[in-house]
Structures are given as structure tokens and as C-alpha cells.
Amino acid sequence: MNETGRPQDFPLSNPRADRVRDVAKLAGRPARLKRRQFLAEGPQAVREALTLHRKKMDAGEYGLVREVYASEACLDRYPEFEELAEGVNARLATDDVLAAMADTVTPQGIIAVCDFVDVSLRDVLDARPRLIAVLCQVRDPGNAGTVLRAADAAGADAVVLTGSSVDIYNPKAVRSTAGSLFHLPVVLGADVEELVAECRARGIGVLAADGYGKLNLDRLQDESAARRLGSSTAGSDYALESPTVWLFGNEAQGLSEAELALADHRVAVPVYGAAESLNLGTAATVCLYASARSQQD
């Protein structure tokens, strides 16, 4: 940092410099896996990454953000980054350098190199979660990021991706989370059968989001609301206020028969209009919010 608080007087300006190429490699999965690092691009993602980094450091833990590259214009617009990046290897960079580093065509003026943030399934389950979203064979990075963001907004305790799902550290997936990747635990490469078995052993119910499911999500919400008011709901199929894991399937095929068979119940989100179905992100949002609302004390 210089005396004004800016990282340095002379910005990194050569798009072909070794340092620039080294950062740009993190747009590819092989480099990410080898170094266990990924890119956070744009003010929102970098702000949340630095905020988590500071929390970890304040708690005496190992940090998260390894490097930050920002343009003068970005720091002028978002002066809070100068304080947030204190103690981090921060450098000024020209727009050409940021464009060479970034995965996007039009970078947003700031990029951070971050360590992986995923945790183990045992860590999640030992924390006695009440709401978990599981992505089974979800291949689109934008959809995975959208569901993670929805889970964060709904107050879910974790998001789990199976081994056949997309890499959540894909730059598009990271951008789609809008910073939520740094807000809640994420488990990668999970085996769905093992996950379900571990959840059942802990008394956590398993619901599968399925357009052809026999249970109606609206009915489950109505029954949960009735219980909150002290009304009788004899014959209720599932208590939505209970600790719950939601299984969400592939964008095109949904959940496989084997995955559906693992669930305690198959639950359909009712469609009242002419649409054939809801897309993954919308369906996951509706289901997670239904559980979150029912679980409110």
C-alpha cells in the first residue's frame, strides 16, 4: 500500500505478464484443482470474499483471499475496498490486464484469487442443520449458482453438490451466486446415497422436488401453518417444519428414478397457469422458501 491507501502507484499494465497469465489459468478447472484456488470477479463477489477473509483472520483462522487486482476507477467508485483489502496482496491493474485475467468479456474492475471454501459433509451434518439443498447431476453453472443464492436467501444451512454436478468454482457459477458462495457451507462431490443415509440417521427428512410428485407443496405449507395455529392436521403426510433435505435434479431430466427412490416423499410445486413446468432455479427457490417459512419459530 502507498501513503494514500492505494495498493501501489504504478498499476500492473502488461496483459502478457507471467503473473497475469497465472491468474487467468484459474478460469480453467485443471489449474483450480491443482492450486485449490478460484477467481471471484466483480465488486459484489470480491466484497463478500474479503468480508469472510477478515472474519476468519479476526477469529485467528487461516484467511481466504490471496490476491486482489483492481482498477483505479473501481477503487474510486468503491473506496471501501481499500480498507477491506488491508493485509491482502493487493495490486492496481489496468483494464487490459483485468480483461486478460477475467473470464468475462467486460470485467467489472476487480478480481480476487481465493482459496477453496467447501467443507466436508460431516462438518455440515454435525452442525445439526435444519435445511439443506442438494443438487443432483446439475450441470449448468448458472443454475447451480442461482440455487446456491436462493438457498442463502432462504436461510438454508448448506448446499450440497453431488460428484456428477458442475464445478461450483466455475467462474460463471461463482458470478451467479452473487457472493452467496461466501455465506453458507458448500459440500462438493457428495454421494447422494451416503448423504441420505447420514441424514436419516440424524432424523432429517428427505424430500425430492418432482413435478409428478404425489404430495402438493401448497398442501404441506397449509398443514404446517395449521399446526402453528394449533389446528388439527390428522393424516398429514410430512411436517414441513421438520429438519429437511431437498433433492433437486438435472435441468433436463430432473431426478433419476434411483434418486427419487431415496426420498421419503416426492413433492410437486403446483402450476396454476399454462406453463409446462418451472425451471430448476425457480422450483428450488419455491421449495426452499416453503421449508424456511414453515421452520420459523
Short mmCIF file of C-alpha atoms in Angstrom, two decimals:
data_model
loop_
_atom_site.label_atom_id
_atom_site.label_comp_id
_atom_site.label_asym_id
_atom_site.label_seq_id
_atom_site.Cartn_x
_atom_site.Cartn_y
_atom_site.Cartn_z
CA MET A 1 0.00 0.00 0.00
CA ASN A 2 1.15 3.55 -0.63
CA GLU A 3 0.60 6.51 1.69
CA THR A 4 -2.84 7.20 0.17
CA GLY A 5 -4.00 3.68 0.96
CA ARG A 6 -3.93 2.57 -2.68
CA PRO A 7 -2.14 -0.71 -3.41
CA GLN A 8 0.69 0.88 -5.42
CA ASP A 9 1.44 3.86 -7.61
CA PHE A 10 2.06 2.04 -10.88
CA PRO A 11 -0.61 -0.46 -11.97
CA LEU A 12 0.15 -3.81 -13.49
CA SER A 13 -0.15 -2.99 -17.20
CA ASN A 14 1.18 -5.87 -19.30
CA PRO A 15 -1.64 -8.31 -20.22
CA ARG A 16 1.00 -10.89 -21.23
CA ALA A 17 2.93 -10.82 -17.96
CA ASP A 18 3.51 -14.14 -16.22
CA ARG A 19 1.51 -13.02 -13.18
CA VAL A 20 -1.46 -12.16 -15.38
CA ARG A 21 -1.33 -15.50 -17.17
CA ASP A 22 -1.02 -17.30 -13.85
CA VAL A 23 -4.24 -15.70 -12.59
CA ALA A 24 -6.05 -16.26 -15.89
CA LYS A 25 -5.34 -20.01 -15.68
CA LEU A 26 -7.79 -20.22 -12.77
CA ALA A 27 -10.62 -19.84 -15.28
CA GLY A 28 -9.85 -23.47 -16.14
CA ARG A 29 -10.65 -26.37 -13.86
CA PRO A 30 -7.24 -28.14 -14.00
CA ALA A 31 -5.47 -25.10 -12.53
CA ARG A 32 -8.20 -24.63 -9.93
CA LEU A 33 -7.94 -28.22 -8.72
CA LYS A 34 -4.15 -28.20 -8.68
CA ARG A 35 -3.91 -24.97 -6.68
CA ARG A 36 -7.25 -25.24 -4.83
CA GLN A 37 -7.92 -21.64 -5.75
CA PHE A 38 -10.54 -19.85 -7.84
CA LEU A 39 -11.48 -16.41 -9.12
CA ALA A 40 -14.06 -14.08 -7.63
CA GLU A 41 -14.93 -11.37 -10.13
CA GLY A 42 -16.79 -8.10 -9.64
CA PRO A 43 -17.43 -5.83 -6.65
CA GLN A 44 -20.16 -7.95 -5.02
CA ALA A 45 -18.27 -11.25 -5.07
CA VAL A 46 -14.96 -9.68 -4.04
CA ARG A 47 -16.60 -7.68 -1.24
CA GLU A 48 -18.12 -10.85 0.25
CA ALA A 49 -14.86 -12.76 -0.18
CA LEU A 50 -12.89 -10.05 1.63
CA THR A 51 -15.52 -9.80 4.36
CA LEU A 52 -15.26 -13.55 5.03
CA HIS A 53 -11.47 -13.27 4.87
CA ARG A 54 -11.49 -10.60 7.57
CA LYS A 55 -13.82 -12.66 9.77
CA LYS A 56 -11.52 -15.66 9.50
CA MET A 57 -8.46 -13.61 10.29
CA ASP A 58 -10.17 -11.94 13.26
CA ALA A 59 -11.05 -15.41 14.57
CA GLY A 60 -7.43 -16.50 14.33
CA GLU A 61 -8.09 -18.77 11.36
CA TYR A 62 -6.27 -19.04 8.06
CA GLY A 63 -7.50 -16.44 5.61
CA LEU A 64 -9.25 -16.86 2.28
CA VAL A 65 -8.21 -14.19 -0.23
CA ARG A 66 -4.69 -14.50 -1.62
CA GLU A 67 -4.56 -11.63 -4.13
CA VAL A 68 -6.72 -8.72 -5.28
CA TYR A 69 -6.38 -6.82 -8.54
CA ALA A 70 -8.38 -3.64 -9.04
CA SER A 71 -8.55 -0.67 -11.36
CA GLU A 72 -8.25 2.93 -10.20
CA ALA A 73 -11.79 3.56 -11.40
CA CYS A 74 -13.15 0.68 -9.29
CA LEU A 75 -11.43 1.95 -6.15
CA ASP A 76 -12.73 5.45 -6.81
CA ARG A 77 -16.26 4.07 -7.05
CA TYR A 78 -15.93 1.60 -4.15
CA PRO A 79 -13.47 3.16 -1.67
CA GLU A 80 -14.38 0.60 0.99
CA PHE A 81 -12.18 -1.95 -0.80
CA GLU A 82 -9.04 -0.14 0.35
CA GLU A 83 -9.92 -0.97 3.96
CA LEU A 84 -11.35 -4.41 3.24
CA ALA A 85 -8.18 -5.45 1.38
CA GLU A 86 -5.85 -4.31 4.16
CA GLY A 87 -3.24 -7.01 4.76
CA VAL A 88 -4.01 -8.75 1.46
CA ASN A 89 -1.63 -8.76 -1.50
CA ALA A 90 -3.49 -6.05 -3.44
CA ARG A 91 -2.35 -4.51 -6.71
CA LEU A 92 -3.64 -1.93 -9.11
CA ALA A 93 -4.20 -3.19 -12.65
CA THR A 94 -5.21 -1.63 -15.94
CA ASP A 95 -8.43 -2.55 -17.69
CA ASP A 96 -6.46 -4.55 -20.27
CA VAL A 97 -4.84 -6.63 -17.54
CA LEU A 98 -8.15 -7.24 -15.79
CA ALA A 99 -9.70 -8.28 -19.11
CA ALA A 100 -6.87 -10.77 -19.64
CA MET A 101 -7.35 -12.20 -16.15
CA ALA A 102 -11.13 -12.33 -16.10
CA ASP A 103 -13.45 -14.92 -17.54
CA THR A 104 -15.97 -12.25 -18.59
CA VAL A 105 -15.82 -10.19 -21.78
CA THR A 106 -16.35 -6.98 -19.83
CA PRO A 107 -14.72 -7.32 -16.37
CA GLN A 108 -16.09 -5.19 -13.54
CA GLY A 109 -12.86 -3.66 -12.36
CA ILE A 110 -11.81 -6.02 -9.56
CA ILE A 111 -10.74 -9.66 -9.25
CA ALA A 112 -9.71 -11.73 -6.24
CA VAL A 113 -7.81 -15.00 -6.11
CA CYS A 114 -9.41 -17.06 -3.34
CA ASP A 115 -8.79 -20.42 -1.69
CA PHE A 116 -11.48 -23.07 -1.99
CA VAL A 117 -14.21 -22.66 0.60
CA ASP A 118 -16.00 -26.04 0.51
CA VAL A 119 -16.36 -28.09 3.67
CA SER A 120 -16.97 -31.76 4.47
CA LEU A 121 -20.39 -33.35 4.69
CA ARG A 122 -19.65 -34.38 8.27
CA ASP A 123 -18.96 -30.77 9.24
CA VAL A 124 -22.36 -29.78 7.88
CA LEU A 125 -24.30 -32.62 9.50
CA ASP A 126 -22.54 -32.27 12.85
CA ALA A 127 -23.83 -28.68 13.00
CA ARG A 128 -27.40 -30.07 13.24
CA PRO A 129 -28.80 -28.41 10.10
CA ARG A 130 -32.49 -27.79 9.56
CA LEU A 131 -32.48 -27.10 5.83
CA ILE A 132 -30.13 -28.35 3.10
CA ALA A 133 -30.35 -28.07 -0.69
CA VAL A 134 -28.82 -30.94 -2.67
CA LEU A 135 -28.02 -30.59 -6.37
CA CYS A 136 -28.04 -33.96 -8.13
CA GLN A 137 -26.37 -34.01 -11.54
CA VAL A 138 -26.94 -30.29 -12.06
CA ARG A 139 -24.66 -29.41 -14.95
CA ASP A 140 -25.28 -25.74 -15.70
CA PRO A 141 -23.06 -23.35 -13.70
CA GLY A 142 -25.64 -20.57 -13.86
CA ASN A 143 -28.34 -22.83 -12.42
CA ALA A 144 -26.06 -24.11 -9.66
CA GLY A 145 -25.16 -20.57 -8.69
CA THR A 146 -28.78 -19.48 -8.74
CA VAL A 147 -29.84 -22.31 -6.41
CA LEU A 148 -26.98 -21.53 -4.04
CA ARG A 149 -28.06 -17.89 -3.96
CA ALA A 150 -31.67 -18.92 -3.30
CA ALA A 151 -30.56 -21.25 -0.51
CA ASP A 152 -28.62 -18.40 1.07
CA ALA A 153 -31.61 -16.07 0.84
CA ALA A 154 -33.90 -18.70 2.37
CA GLY A 155 -31.55 -19.16 5.31
CA ALA A 156 -30.59 -22.73 4.42
CA ASP A 157 -27.75 -24.27 6.40
CA ALA A 158 -25.82 -25.70 3.46
CA VAL A 159 -25.79 -26.59 -0.22
CA VAL A 160 -24.50 -29.98 -1.34
CA LEU A 161 -23.46 -30.87 -4.90
CA THR A 162 -23.10 -34.48 -5.97
CA GLY A 163 -19.99 -35.72 -7.70
CA SER A 164 -21.65 -35.54 -11.12
CA SER A 165 -22.69 -31.91 -10.73
CA VAL A 166 -20.97 -28.83 -12.11
CA ASP A 167 -17.87 -27.33 -10.51
CA ILE A 168 -19.20 -24.55 -8.27
CA TYR A 169 -15.86 -22.75 -8.71
CA ASN A 170 -16.53 -22.33 -12.42
CA PRO A 171 -16.33 -18.53 -12.95
CA LYS A 172 -19.91 -18.40 -14.26
CA ALA A 173 -21.18 -20.32 -11.23
CA VAL A 174 -19.28 -18.04 -8.85
CA ARG A 175 -20.76 -14.96 -10.54
CA SER A 176 -24.25 -16.48 -10.42
CA THR A 177 -24.05 -16.87 -6.64
CA ALA A 178 -23.69 -13.06 -6.32
CA GLY A 179 -21.46 -13.52 -3.28
CA SER A 180 -23.58 -16.20 -1.61
CA LEU A 181 -20.78 -18.72 -2.10
CA PHE A 182 -19.07 -16.97 0.83
CA HIS A 183 -22.15 -17.01 3.09
CA LEU A 184 -23.06 -20.65 3.72
CA PRO A 185 -21.29 -24.02 3.78
CA VAL A 186 -20.94 -25.84 0.46
CA VAL A 187 -20.15 -29.54 0.10
CA LEU A 188 -18.76 -30.86 -3.18
CA GLY A 189 -18.56 -34.33 -4.70
CA ALA A 190 -21.08 -35.92 -2.35
CA ASP A 191 -22.54 -39.37 -2.86
CA VAL A 192 -26.31 -38.92 -2.66
CA GLU A 193 -26.94 -42.39 -1.19
CA GLU A 194 -24.42 -41.79 1.58
CA LEU A 195 -25.88 -38.34 2.19
CA VAL A 196 -29.42 -39.67 2.54
CA ALA A 197 -28.31 -42.46 4.87
CA GLU A 198 -26.44 -39.99 7.10
CA CYS A 199 -29.43 -37.64 7.17
CA ARG A 200 -31.87 -40.40 8.10
CA ALA A 201 -29.58 -41.49 10.91
CA ARG A 202 -29.88 -37.95 12.28
CA GLY A 203 -33.65 -37.73 11.88
CA ILE A 204 -33.56 -35.37 8.88
CA GLY A 205 -36.34 -35.86 6.35
CA VAL A 206 -35.59 -36.15 2.63
CA LEU A 207 -37.89 -34.59 0.03
CA ALA A 208 -37.49 -34.83 -3.74
CA ALA A 209 -38.67 -31.93 -5.90
CA ASP A 210 -40.61 -33.73 -8.63
CA GLY A 211 -43.18 -32.26 -10.98
CA TYR A 212 -45.06 -35.56 -10.87
CA GLY A 213 -44.86 -35.98 -7.12
CA LYS A 214 -47.93 -37.15 -5.20
CA LEU A 215 -47.57 -34.55 -2.48
CA ASN A 216 -48.55 -30.95 -3.17
CA LEU A 217 -46.23 -28.29 -1.75
CA ASP A 218 -49.10 -25.88 -1.12
CA ARG A 219 -50.92 -28.51 0.92
CA LEU A 220 -47.81 -29.18 3.00
CA GLN A 221 -47.50 -25.45 3.69
CA ASP A 222 -51.17 -25.19 4.65
CA GLU A 223 -50.83 -28.10 7.05
CA SER A 224 -47.72 -26.60 8.59
CA ALA A 225 -49.48 -23.26 9.06
CA ALA A 226 -52.41 -25.03 10.70
CA ARG A 227 -50.11 -26.72 13.18
CA ARG A 228 -48.59 -23.37 14.06
CA LEU A 229 -52.09 -22.14 14.89
CA GLY A 230 -52.83 -25.22 16.96
CA SER A 231 -55.30 -26.72 14.49
CA SER A 232 -55.61 -30.44 13.92
CA THR A 233 -53.94 -31.84 10.79
CA ALA A 234 -54.65 -35.53 11.18
CA GLY A 235 -53.30 -37.55 8.32
CA SER A 236 -50.60 -35.05 7.38
CA ASP A 237 -48.05 -36.67 5.07
CA TYR A 238 -44.99 -34.67 6.09
CA ALA A 239 -44.22 -31.95 8.63
CA LEU A 240 -42.58 -29.27 6.52
CA GLU A 241 -41.28 -27.57 9.65
CA SER A 242 -39.07 -30.59 10.37
CA PRO A 243 -35.35 -30.62 9.50
CA THR A 244 -35.34 -31.28 5.77
CA VAL A 245 -33.06 -32.07 2.87
CA TRP A 246 -34.39 -31.14 -0.57
CA LEU A 247 -33.14 -33.06 -3.61
CA PHE A 248 -33.10 -31.10 -6.88
CA GLY A 249 -32.36 -32.81 -10.18
CA ASN A 250 -30.77 -32.27 -13.55
CA GLU A 251 -32.09 -29.38 -15.64
CA ALA A 252 -33.36 -31.57 -18.48
CA GLN A 253 -34.17 -34.95 -16.91
CA GLY A 254 -34.88 -33.98 -13.31
CA LEU A 255 -34.07 -36.54 -10.64
CA SER A 256 -33.37 -40.09 -11.75
CA GLU A 257 -35.58 -42.94 -10.59
CA ALA A 258 -32.78 -44.09 -8.28
CA GLU A 259 -32.53 -40.61 -6.75
CA LEU A 260 -36.31 -40.32 -6.40
CA ALA A 261 -36.41 -43.68 -4.65
CA LEU A 262 -34.08 -42.35 -1.96
CA ALA A 263 -36.53 -39.67 -0.86
CA ASP A 264 -39.18 -40.04 1.83
CA HIS A 265 -41.63 -38.21 -0.42
CA ARG A 266 -41.87 -36.73 -3.90
CA VAL A 267 -43.24 -33.21 -3.78
CA ALA A 268 -44.68 -31.23 -6.68
CA VAL A 269 -44.84 -27.45 -6.89
CA PRO A 270 -48.35 -26.75 -8.22
CA VAL A 271 -48.57 -24.93 -11.55
CA TYR A 272 -51.72 -22.86 -11.87
CA GLY A 273 -51.10 -21.39 -15.31
CA ALA A 274 -50.33 -22.85 -18.71
CA ALA A 275 -46.58 -23.36 -18.17
CA GLU A 276 -45.49 -26.97 -18.50
CA SER A 277 -43.17 -26.74 -15.51
CA LEU A 278 -40.83 -24.49 -13.53
CA ASN A 279 -37.14 -24.25 -14.24
CA LEU A 280 -34.65 -25.56 -11.69
CA GLY A 281 -33.82 -22.23 -10.08
CA THR A 282 -37.44 -21.21 -9.64
CA ALA A 283 -38.59 -24.58 -8.33
CA ALA A 284 -35.71 -24.74 -5.86
CA THR A 285 -36.46 -21.24 -4.62
CA VAL A 286 -40.14 -22.03 -4.04
CA CYS A 287 -39.34 -25.28 -2.20
CA LEU A 288 -36.63 -23.80 0.00
CA TYR A 289 -38.74 -20.82 0.95
CA ALA A 290 -41.68 -23.10 1.78
CA SER A 291 -39.49 -25.02 4.22
CA ALA A 292 -37.88 -21.86 5.59
CA ARG A 293 -41.25 -20.25 6.26
CA SER A 294 -42.57 -23.37 7.97
CA GLN A 295 -39.48 -23.61 10.15
CA GLN A 296 -39.78 -20.10 11.53
CA ASP A 297 -40.43 -20.12 15.27
#
